[in-house]
XYZ file of C-alpha atoms in Angstrom:
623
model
C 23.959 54.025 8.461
C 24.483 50.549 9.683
C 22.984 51.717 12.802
C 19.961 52.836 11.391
C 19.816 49.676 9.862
C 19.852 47.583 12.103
C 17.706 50.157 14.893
C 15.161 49.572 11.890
C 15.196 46.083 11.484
C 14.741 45.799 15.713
C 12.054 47.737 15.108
C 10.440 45.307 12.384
C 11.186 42.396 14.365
C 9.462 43.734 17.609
C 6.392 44.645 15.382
C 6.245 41.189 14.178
C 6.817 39.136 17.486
C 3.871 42.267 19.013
C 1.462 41.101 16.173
C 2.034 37.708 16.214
C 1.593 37.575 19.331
C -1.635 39.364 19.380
C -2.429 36.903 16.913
C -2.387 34.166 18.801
C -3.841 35.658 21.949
C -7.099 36.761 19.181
C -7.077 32.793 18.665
C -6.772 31.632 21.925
C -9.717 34.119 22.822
C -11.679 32.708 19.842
C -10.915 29.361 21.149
C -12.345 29.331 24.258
C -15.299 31.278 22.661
C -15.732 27.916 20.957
C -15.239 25.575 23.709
C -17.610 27.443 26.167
C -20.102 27.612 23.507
C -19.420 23.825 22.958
C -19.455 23.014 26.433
C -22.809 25.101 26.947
C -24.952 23.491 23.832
C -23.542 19.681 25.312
C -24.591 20.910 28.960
C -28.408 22.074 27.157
C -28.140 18.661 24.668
C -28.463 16.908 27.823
C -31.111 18.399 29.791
C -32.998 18.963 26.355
C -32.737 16.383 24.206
C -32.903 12.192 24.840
C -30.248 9.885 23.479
C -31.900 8.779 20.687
C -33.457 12.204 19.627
C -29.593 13.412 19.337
C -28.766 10.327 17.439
C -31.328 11.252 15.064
C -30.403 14.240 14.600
C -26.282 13.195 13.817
C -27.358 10.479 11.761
C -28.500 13.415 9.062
C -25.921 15.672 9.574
C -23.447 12.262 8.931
C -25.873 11.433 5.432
C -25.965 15.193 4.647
C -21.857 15.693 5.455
C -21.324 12.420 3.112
C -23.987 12.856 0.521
C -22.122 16.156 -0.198
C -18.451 14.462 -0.296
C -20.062 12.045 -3.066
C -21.494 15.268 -4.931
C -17.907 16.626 -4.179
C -16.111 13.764 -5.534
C -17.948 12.607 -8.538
C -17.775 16.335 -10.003
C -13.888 16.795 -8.968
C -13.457 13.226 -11.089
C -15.624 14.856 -14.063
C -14.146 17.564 -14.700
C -10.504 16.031 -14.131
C -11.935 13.627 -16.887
C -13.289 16.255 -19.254
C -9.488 17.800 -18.576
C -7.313 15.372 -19.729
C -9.313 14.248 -22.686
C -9.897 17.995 -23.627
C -5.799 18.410 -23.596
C -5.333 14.801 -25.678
C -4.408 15.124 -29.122
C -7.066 12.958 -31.247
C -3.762 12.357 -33.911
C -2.251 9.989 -30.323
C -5.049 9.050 -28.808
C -4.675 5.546 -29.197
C -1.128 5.408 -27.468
C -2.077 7.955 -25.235
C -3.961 5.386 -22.850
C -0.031 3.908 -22.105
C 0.752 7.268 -20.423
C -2.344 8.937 -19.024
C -2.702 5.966 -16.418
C 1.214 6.802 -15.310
C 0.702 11.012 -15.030
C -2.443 10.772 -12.666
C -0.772 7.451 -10.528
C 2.226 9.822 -10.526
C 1.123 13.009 -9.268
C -1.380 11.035 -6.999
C 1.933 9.601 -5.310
C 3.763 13.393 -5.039
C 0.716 15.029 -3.653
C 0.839 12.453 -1.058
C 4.218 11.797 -0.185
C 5.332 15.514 -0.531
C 1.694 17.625 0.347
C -0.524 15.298 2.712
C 2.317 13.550 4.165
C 0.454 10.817 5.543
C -0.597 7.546 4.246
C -3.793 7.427 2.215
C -5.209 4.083 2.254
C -7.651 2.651 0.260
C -11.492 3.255 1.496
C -13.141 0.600 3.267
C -10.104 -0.992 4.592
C -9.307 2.146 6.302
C -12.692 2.523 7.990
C -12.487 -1.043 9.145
C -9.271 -0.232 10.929
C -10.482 2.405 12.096
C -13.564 0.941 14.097
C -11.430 -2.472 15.432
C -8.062 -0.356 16.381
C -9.064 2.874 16.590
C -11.930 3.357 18.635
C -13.736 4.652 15.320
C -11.229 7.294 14.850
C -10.346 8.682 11.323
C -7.531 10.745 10.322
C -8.635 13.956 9.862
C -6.921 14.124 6.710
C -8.997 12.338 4.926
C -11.802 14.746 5.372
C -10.037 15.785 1.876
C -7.366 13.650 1.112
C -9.222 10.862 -0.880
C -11.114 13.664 -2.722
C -7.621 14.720 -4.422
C -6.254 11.348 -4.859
C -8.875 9.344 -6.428
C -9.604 12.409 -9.088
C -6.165 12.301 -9.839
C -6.079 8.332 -10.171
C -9.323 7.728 -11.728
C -9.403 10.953 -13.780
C -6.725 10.254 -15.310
C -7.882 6.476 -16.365
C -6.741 4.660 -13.138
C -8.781 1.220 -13.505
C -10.509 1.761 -10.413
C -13.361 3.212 -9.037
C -14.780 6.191 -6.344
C -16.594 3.908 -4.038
C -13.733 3.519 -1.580
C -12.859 7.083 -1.589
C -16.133 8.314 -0.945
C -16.775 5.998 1.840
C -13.200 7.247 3.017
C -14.259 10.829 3.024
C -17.556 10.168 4.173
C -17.184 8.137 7.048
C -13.977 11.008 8.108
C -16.602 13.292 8.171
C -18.279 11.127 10.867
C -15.566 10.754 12.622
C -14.969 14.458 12.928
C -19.212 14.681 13.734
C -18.342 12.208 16.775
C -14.934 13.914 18.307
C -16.742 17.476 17.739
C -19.867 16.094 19.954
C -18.123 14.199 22.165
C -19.875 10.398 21.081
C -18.660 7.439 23.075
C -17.652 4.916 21.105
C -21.178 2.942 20.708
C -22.479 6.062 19.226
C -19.321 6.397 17.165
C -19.562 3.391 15.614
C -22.875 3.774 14.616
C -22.535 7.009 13.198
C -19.657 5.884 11.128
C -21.757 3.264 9.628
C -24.421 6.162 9.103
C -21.703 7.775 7.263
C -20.534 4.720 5.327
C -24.278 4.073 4.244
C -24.815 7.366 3.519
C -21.781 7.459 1.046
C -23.170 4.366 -0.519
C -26.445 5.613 -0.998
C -25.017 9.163 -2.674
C -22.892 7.687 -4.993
C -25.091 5.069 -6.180
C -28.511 6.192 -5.393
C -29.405 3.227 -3.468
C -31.008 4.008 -0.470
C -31.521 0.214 0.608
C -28.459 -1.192 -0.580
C -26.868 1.159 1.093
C -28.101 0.406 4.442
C -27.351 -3.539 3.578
C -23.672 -2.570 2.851
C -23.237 -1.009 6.278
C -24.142 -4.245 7.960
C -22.907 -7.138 5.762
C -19.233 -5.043 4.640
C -18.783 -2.917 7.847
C -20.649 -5.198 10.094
C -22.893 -2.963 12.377
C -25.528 -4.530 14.139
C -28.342 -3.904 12.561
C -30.852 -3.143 15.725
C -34.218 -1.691 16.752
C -31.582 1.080 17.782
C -29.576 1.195 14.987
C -31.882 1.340 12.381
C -33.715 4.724 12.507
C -30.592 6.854 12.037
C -29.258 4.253 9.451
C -32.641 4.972 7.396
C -32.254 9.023 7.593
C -28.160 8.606 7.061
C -28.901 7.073 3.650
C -32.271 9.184 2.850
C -30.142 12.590 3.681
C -27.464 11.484 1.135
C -29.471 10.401 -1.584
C -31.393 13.256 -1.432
C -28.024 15.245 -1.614
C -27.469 13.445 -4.973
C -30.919 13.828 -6.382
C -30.169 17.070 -5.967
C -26.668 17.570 -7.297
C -26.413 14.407 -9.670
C -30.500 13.716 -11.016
C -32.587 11.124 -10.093
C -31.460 9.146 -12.970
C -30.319 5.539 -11.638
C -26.621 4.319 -12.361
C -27.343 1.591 -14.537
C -30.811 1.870 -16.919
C -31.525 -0.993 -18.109
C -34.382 -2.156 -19.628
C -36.559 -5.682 -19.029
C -37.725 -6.898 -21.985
C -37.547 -10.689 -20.303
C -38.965 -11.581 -16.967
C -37.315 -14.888 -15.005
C -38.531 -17.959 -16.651
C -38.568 -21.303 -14.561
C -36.517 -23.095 -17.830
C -33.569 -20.330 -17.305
C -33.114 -21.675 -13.840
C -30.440 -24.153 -14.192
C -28.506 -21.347 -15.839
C -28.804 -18.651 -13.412
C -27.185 -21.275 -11.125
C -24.405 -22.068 -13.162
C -23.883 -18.389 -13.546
C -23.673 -17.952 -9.622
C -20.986 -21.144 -9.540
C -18.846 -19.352 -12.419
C -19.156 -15.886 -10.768
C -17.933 -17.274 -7.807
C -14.516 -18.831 -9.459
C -14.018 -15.656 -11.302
C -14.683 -13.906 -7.604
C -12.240 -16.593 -6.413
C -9.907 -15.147 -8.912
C -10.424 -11.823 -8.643
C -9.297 -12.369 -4.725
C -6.308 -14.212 -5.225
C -4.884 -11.702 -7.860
C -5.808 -9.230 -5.555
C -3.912 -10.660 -2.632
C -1.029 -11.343 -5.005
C -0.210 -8.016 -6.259
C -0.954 -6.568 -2.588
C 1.483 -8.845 -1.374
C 4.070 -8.070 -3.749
C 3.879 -4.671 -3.668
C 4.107 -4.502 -0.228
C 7.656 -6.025 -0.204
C 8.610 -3.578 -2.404
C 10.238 -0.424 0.048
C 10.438 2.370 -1.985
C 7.526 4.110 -3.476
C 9.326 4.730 -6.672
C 9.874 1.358 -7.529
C 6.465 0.644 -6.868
C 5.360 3.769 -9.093
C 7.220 2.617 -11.948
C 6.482 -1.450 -11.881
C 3.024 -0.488 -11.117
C 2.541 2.154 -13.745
C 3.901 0.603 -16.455
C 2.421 -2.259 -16.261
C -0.880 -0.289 -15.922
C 0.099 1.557 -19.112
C 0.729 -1.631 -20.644
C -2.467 -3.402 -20.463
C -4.750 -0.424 -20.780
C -3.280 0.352 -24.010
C -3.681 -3.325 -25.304
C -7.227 -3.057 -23.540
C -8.429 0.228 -23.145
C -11.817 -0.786 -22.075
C -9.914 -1.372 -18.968
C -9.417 2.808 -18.748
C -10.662 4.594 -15.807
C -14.270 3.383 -14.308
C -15.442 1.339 -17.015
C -19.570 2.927 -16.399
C -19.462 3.809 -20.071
C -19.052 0.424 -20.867
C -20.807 -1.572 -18.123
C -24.023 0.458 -20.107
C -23.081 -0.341 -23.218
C -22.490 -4.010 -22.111
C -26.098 -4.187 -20.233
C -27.585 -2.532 -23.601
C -26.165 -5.617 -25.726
C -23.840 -3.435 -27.842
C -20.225 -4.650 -27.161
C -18.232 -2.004 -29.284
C -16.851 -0.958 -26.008
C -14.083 -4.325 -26.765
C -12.897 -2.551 -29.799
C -12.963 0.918 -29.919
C -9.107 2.235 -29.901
C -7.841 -0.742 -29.809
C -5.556 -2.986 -32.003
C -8.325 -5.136 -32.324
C -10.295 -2.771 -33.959
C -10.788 -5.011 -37.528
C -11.928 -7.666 -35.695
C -15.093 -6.006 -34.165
C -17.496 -8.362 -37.059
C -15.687 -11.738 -35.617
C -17.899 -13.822 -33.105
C -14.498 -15.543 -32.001
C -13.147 -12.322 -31.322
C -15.831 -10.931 -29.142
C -15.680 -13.992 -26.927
C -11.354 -13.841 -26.247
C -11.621 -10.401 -25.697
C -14.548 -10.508 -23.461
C -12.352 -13.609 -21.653
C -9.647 -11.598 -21.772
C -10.988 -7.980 -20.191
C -12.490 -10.021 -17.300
C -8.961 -11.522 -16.309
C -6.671 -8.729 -16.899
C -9.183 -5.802 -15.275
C -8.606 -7.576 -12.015
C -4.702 -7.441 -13.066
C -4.997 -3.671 -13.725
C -6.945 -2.975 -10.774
C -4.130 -4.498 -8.601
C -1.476 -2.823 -10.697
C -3.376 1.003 -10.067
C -3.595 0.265 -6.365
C 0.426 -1.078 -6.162
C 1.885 1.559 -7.908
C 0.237 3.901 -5.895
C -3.043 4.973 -6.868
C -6.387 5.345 -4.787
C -9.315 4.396 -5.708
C -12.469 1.656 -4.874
C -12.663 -2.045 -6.000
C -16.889 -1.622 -6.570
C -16.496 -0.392 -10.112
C -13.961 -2.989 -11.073
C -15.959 -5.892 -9.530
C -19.425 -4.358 -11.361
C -17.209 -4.099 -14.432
C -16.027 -8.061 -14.225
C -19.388 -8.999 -13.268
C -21.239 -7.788 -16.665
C -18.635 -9.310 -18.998
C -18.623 -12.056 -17.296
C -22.512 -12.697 -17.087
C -22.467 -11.592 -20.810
C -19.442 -13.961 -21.934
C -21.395 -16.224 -19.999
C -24.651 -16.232 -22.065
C -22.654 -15.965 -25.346
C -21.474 -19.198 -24.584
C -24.579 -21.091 -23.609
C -26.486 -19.128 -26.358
C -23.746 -20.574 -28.667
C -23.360 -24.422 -27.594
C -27.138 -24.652 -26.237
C -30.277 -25.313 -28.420
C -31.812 -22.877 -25.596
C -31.177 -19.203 -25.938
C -31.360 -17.063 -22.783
C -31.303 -13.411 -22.658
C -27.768 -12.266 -22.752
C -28.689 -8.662 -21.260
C -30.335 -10.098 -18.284
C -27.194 -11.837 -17.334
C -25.181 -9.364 -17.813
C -26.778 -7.962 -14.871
C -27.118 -10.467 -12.833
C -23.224 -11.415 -13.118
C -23.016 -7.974 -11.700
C -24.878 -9.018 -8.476
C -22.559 -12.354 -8.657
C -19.854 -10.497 -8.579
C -20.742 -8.278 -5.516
C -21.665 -11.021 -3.527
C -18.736 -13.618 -4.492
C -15.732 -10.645 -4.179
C -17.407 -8.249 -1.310
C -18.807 -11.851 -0.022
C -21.796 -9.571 0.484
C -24.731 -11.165 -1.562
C -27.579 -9.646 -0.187
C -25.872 -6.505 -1.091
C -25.218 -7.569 -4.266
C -28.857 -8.182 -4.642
C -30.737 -5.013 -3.488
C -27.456 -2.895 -5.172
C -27.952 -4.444 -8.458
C -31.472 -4.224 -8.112
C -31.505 -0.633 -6.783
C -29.210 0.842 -9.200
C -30.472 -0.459 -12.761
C -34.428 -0.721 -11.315
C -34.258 -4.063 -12.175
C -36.730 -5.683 -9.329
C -38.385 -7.893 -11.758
C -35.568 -9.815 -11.609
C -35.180 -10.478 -8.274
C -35.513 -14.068 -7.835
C -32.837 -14.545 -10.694
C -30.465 -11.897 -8.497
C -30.872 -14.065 -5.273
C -30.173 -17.327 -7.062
C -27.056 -16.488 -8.694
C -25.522 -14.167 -5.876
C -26.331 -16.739 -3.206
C -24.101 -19.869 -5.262
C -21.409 -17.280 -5.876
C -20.889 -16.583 -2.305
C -21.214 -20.502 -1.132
C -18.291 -20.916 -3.854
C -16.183 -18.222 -3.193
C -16.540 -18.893 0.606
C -15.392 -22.309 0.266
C -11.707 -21.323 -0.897
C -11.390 -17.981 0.193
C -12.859 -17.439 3.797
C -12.294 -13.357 3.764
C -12.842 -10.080 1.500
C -10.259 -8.493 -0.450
C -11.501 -5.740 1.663
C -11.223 -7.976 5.179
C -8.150 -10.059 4.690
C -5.355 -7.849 5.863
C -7.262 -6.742 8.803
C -8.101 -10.914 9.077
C -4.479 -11.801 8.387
C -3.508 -9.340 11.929
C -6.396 -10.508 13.756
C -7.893 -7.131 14.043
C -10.793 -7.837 12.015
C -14.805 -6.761 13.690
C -17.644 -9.701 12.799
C -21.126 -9.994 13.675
C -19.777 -11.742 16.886
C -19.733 -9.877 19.333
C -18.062 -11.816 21.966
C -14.975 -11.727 19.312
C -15.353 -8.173 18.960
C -15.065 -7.021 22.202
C -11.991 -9.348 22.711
C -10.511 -7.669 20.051
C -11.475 -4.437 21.186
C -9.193 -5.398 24.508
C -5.605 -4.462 24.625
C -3.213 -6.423 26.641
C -1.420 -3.796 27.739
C -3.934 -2.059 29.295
C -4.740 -4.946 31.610
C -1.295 -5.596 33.096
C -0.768 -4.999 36.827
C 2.538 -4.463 38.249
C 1.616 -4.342 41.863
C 3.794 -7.641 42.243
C 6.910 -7.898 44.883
C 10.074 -9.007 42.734
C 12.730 -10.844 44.253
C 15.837 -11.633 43.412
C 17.164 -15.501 43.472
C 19.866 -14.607 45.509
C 16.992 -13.722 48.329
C 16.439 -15.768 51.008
C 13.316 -16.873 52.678
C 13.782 -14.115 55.373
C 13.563 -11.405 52.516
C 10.446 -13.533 50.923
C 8.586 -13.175 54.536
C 9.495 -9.546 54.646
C 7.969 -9.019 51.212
C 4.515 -10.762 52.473
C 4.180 -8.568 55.155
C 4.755 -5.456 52.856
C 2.701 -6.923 49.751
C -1.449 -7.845 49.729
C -0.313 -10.520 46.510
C 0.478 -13.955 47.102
C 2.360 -13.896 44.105
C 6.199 -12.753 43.778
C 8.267 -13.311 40.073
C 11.483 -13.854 41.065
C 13.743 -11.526 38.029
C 17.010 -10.891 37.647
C 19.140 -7.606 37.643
C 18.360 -7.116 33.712
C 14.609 -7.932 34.311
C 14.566 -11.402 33.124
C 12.112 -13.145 34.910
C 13.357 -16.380 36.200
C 10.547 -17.692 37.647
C 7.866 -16.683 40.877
C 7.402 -18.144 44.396
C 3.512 -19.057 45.191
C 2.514 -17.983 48.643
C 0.581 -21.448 49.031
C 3.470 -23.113 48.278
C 5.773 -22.044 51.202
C 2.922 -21.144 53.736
C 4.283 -23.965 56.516
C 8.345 -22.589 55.906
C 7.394 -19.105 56.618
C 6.522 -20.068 60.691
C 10.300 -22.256 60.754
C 12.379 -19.397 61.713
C 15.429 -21.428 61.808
C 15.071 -21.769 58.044
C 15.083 -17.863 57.483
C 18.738 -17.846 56.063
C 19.515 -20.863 54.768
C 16.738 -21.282 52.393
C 17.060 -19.352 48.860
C 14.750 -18.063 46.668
C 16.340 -20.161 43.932
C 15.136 -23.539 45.706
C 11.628 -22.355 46.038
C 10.549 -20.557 42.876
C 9.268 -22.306 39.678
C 8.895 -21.455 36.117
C 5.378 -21.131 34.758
C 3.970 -23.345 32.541
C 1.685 -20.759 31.197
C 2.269 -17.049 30.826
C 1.114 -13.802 28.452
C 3.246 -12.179 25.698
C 2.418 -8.392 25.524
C 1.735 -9.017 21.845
C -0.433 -11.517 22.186
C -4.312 -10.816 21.110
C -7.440 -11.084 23.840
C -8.589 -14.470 22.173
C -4.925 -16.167 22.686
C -5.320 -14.707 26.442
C -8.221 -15.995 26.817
C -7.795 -19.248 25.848
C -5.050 -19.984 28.251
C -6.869 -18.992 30.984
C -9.472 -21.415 30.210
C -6.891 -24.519 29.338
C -4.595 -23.327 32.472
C -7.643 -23.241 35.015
C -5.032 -20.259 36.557
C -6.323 -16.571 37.961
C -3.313 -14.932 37.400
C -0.870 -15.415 34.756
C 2.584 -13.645 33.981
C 3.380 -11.632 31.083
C 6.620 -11.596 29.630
C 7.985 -10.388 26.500
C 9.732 -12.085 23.921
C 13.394 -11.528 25.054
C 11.976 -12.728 28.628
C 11.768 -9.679 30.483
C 9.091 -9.961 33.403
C 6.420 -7.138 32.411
C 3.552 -8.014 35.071
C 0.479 -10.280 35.787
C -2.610 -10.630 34.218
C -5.772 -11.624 36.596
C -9.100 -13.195 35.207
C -10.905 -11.072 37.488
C -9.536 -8.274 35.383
C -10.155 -9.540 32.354
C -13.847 -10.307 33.011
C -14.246 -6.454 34.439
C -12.972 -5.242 31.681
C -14.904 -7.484 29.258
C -18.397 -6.576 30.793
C -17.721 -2.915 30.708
C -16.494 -2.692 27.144
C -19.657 -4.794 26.224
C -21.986 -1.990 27.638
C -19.714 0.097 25.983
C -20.671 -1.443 22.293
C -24.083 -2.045 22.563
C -26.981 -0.685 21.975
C -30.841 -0.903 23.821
């Protein structure tokens, strides 16, 4: 019987490795089906079609691929939504806002840390990083990974929004469009940024806006080139949504009160005090993100975070989830939305009381924001900031309508603030503008929306010179501008430029070894480094040019005497602006890196640097 057995279980085994095997040699067969048929359409794509014709052509795909992922995202959030507040008890619903926050954070942090086992960052950050270190290459998981998440986090009353993740999944989706089509990384770039505007325009239904974000936020260079498949990116997607979503804008709001020349005083005040509350907003921001960075173990972060989430939304729960609902309610002039299952509930008839809370919503949603984000949760900063923005334009005309003998329409600045907002915290005002304007169809006030969005931004830029979405990447010096020169130095890794072609000598040598290593080496340099690799110092060739012909010095002259520490050399960490720079103050051509325990790694030439520099700026641009 055992025997049998185990002549059986052989048997099973061989079947197994025999089908497995033709498993894999069905995929392999498959997969070069692929890659011929792959290489034969890019072999026709260039004898068929011109650069700009393909361009066009990815530029839809990118606004179809990311009008979808909006479609995708905003439906997965919905019905997560319609879930959890189906499964709530009306009898706790009030105390239930303490622990919904804390479930969807929670399972938001397993599914990553235990299913998509990589890091899930936070939108537009991680599209930024991806285009300065990355050569405009997204993780692949986040073709789906920000989908999940966010639902999880904002569907379960997270107080953040789906901007980020969209623009995420998007703009991973044009990554994947660029590896699958072999791009270079010109054409990458822009067909991120069709991706990123595309997202824009699908959640929001703002075509324009859309196309404003991808050059003020992500910072594409909005060119002759540029802008045709920028224009179909963002037409594809909001088509997508029309589609999926109605043609309904985000924000209907009525103007019963055109811009009047006496309300201009006040539209600039509003712009100052949008920009301290975006001033704020960022310094919060950084605060928590700081923090919770120190803090090592998800866990801790998960429970600090969450229940201090839980905490304020269930003093505040206008601050749960979103906040659209009430952003509506706020632009329609009915400010229920401050009371409604709250504590404060009896107070809803008491002026006083509208004004704290309204002061109070707009200083702990920033607060609650950071606290969703910390403990683990991901999500966008757009519906927060739009949130802020229409409290405080609306606290704002409260006030003045209150102390002032003249009374300006409180709706009106509710929207504006929104736009103040935008441009102060994003420091993107001309986004602010058209997205304000685009997504509540409120054009007639335009003039009103470039007044207040352009003082927010001069105030916020005076104390806080980056984005909460740009100052990590600022803070590592890997952020992209609008200068290119910058760019393309950042672009530049040190590492790649070092040459080792150098003859080392030891400071034992003598000059007799230093005139064998000239004949055997086309440098006039040689870094003289120890036995452990610790550079000691190098030996210029101009510098003992007469000694080499005075044979009779050969063996009595050391290395030691002749060599010389530099005054200027390279670390391997250092960035392409900080080489750059000591080139120009050093007047040198070749300088010598060495790392931070002193170990000789190589030289750096300018000639190098400049070769490298003009090829990676026909690399990034565009004619």
């Amino acid at each position: 019987m055992y025997n049998y057995d185990n002549n059986n279980l052989t048997q099973e085994v061989e079947s197994v490795i025999v089908s497995y095997h033709d498993v894999l040699l069905l995929l392999h067969a498959k997969m070069s089906i692929t890659l011929n048929m792959m290489a034969r359409f890019h072999r026709w794509r260039k004898r068929n079609m011109s650069e700009r014709a393909f361009l066009a052509v990815m530029s839809i795909l990118a606004g179809l691929f990311s009008g979808m992922a909006a479609v995708v995202l905003k439906n997965t959030v919905n019905i997560t939504y319609r879930l959890v507040d189906s499964l709530v008890s009306q009898e706790v619903h009030n105390y239930i806002y303490f622990a919904l926050p804390i479930i969807g954070v929670t399972l938001t942090v397993l599914i990553i840390k235990y299913v998509i086992r990589r890091n899930v960052t936070h939108g537009i950050p991680t599209v930024l990083h991806g285009i300065s270190k990355k050569k405009g290459r997204i993780s692949s998981h986040n073709l789906i990974s920000s989908v999940v998440t966010s639902s999880l986090t904002v569907g379960f009353g997270g107080s953040v929004g789906l901007e980020g993740p969209t623009v995420a999944t998007g703009t991973a989706w044009g990554s994947w469009l660029a590896k699958t089509f072999r791009l270079n990384y010109k054409n990458t770039i822009l067909i991120l940024a069709c991706a990123c505007a595309g997202a824009m325009a699908a959640i929001f239904k703002a075509p324009i806006a859309a196309i404003v974000f991808a050059v003020e936020v992500i910072m594409i260079d909005l060119t002759v080139f540029s802008l045709v498949p920028l224009l179909l990116s963002s037409a594809t997607a909001v088509v997508v949504s029309y589609l999926f979503l109605g043609k309904d804008v985000l924000y209907p709001f009525q103007v019963t009160q055109t811009f009047e020349l006496h309300d201009l005083p006040f539209y600039i005040l509003l712009g100052i005090v949008a920009g301290f509350v975006s001033v704020y907003f960022t310094k919060v921001y950084m605060f928590f993100s700081d923090f919770f960075d120190r803090l090592k173990s998800p866990f801790t972060r998960l429970l600090i975070g969450g229940v201090g989430l839980g905490g304020i939304i269930f003093l505040f729960p206008a601050l749960y989830g979103e906040g659209y609902e009430s952003i509506n309610s706020g632009l329609a002039g009915n400010l229920e939305y401050l009371f409604n299952n709250s504590l404060f509930y009896d107070l809803r008839e008491e002026f006083w009381a509208i004004l704290v809370l309204l002061g109070l919503i707009i200083l702990f949603k920033v607060v609650a924001t950071s606290l969703t984000f910390g403990a683990g949760g991901i999500g966008g900063i757009f519906a927060p900031t739009l949130f802020i923005g229409v409290n405080t334009g609306m606290l704002f005309a409260q006030i003045v309508n209150l102390f002032s003998n003249q009374k300006i329409n409180a709706n009106n600045f509710a929207l504006i603030g929104m736009a103040g907002l935008i441009a102060g915290v994003l420091h993107a005002p001309l986004t602010g503008i058209f997205l304000i304007a685009d997504i509540s169809g409120g054009y007639k006030l335009f003039v009103p929306l470039m007044i207040t969005a352009t003082f927010a931004y001069i105030v916020v830029r005076t104390f806080t010179p980056n984005s909460v979405y740009h100052f990590q990447l600022a803070r590592r010096k890997e952020l992209l501008t609008h200068d290119k020169d910058a760019n393309v130095l950042q672009m530049m890794e040190v590492r790649e430029l070092i040459e080792k072609d150098f003859g080392k000598l030891s400071p034992d040598a003598t000059l007799r070894d230093l005139t064998v290593a000239i004949s055997t080496n086309h440098r006039d340099l040689f870094p003289v480094v120890d036995k452990n690799g610790k550079m000691l110092g190098m030996v210029k060739m101009d510098d003992v040019r007469e000694l080499i012909f005075k044979q009779e010095l050969y063996d009595k002259v050391t290395i030691k005497e002749l060599m010389y520490m530099p005054e200027y050399f390279i670390n391997p960490d250092d960035s392409m602006e900080v080489v750059a720079n000591k080139f120009e103050s050093s007047g040198r051509y070749n300088l010598a890196v060495i790392d931070k325990e002193g170990r000789y790694e190589g030289f750096i030439s300018r000639a190098r640097v400049f070769t490298r520099y003009r090829k990676q700026i026909i690399d990034v641009s565009h004619v």
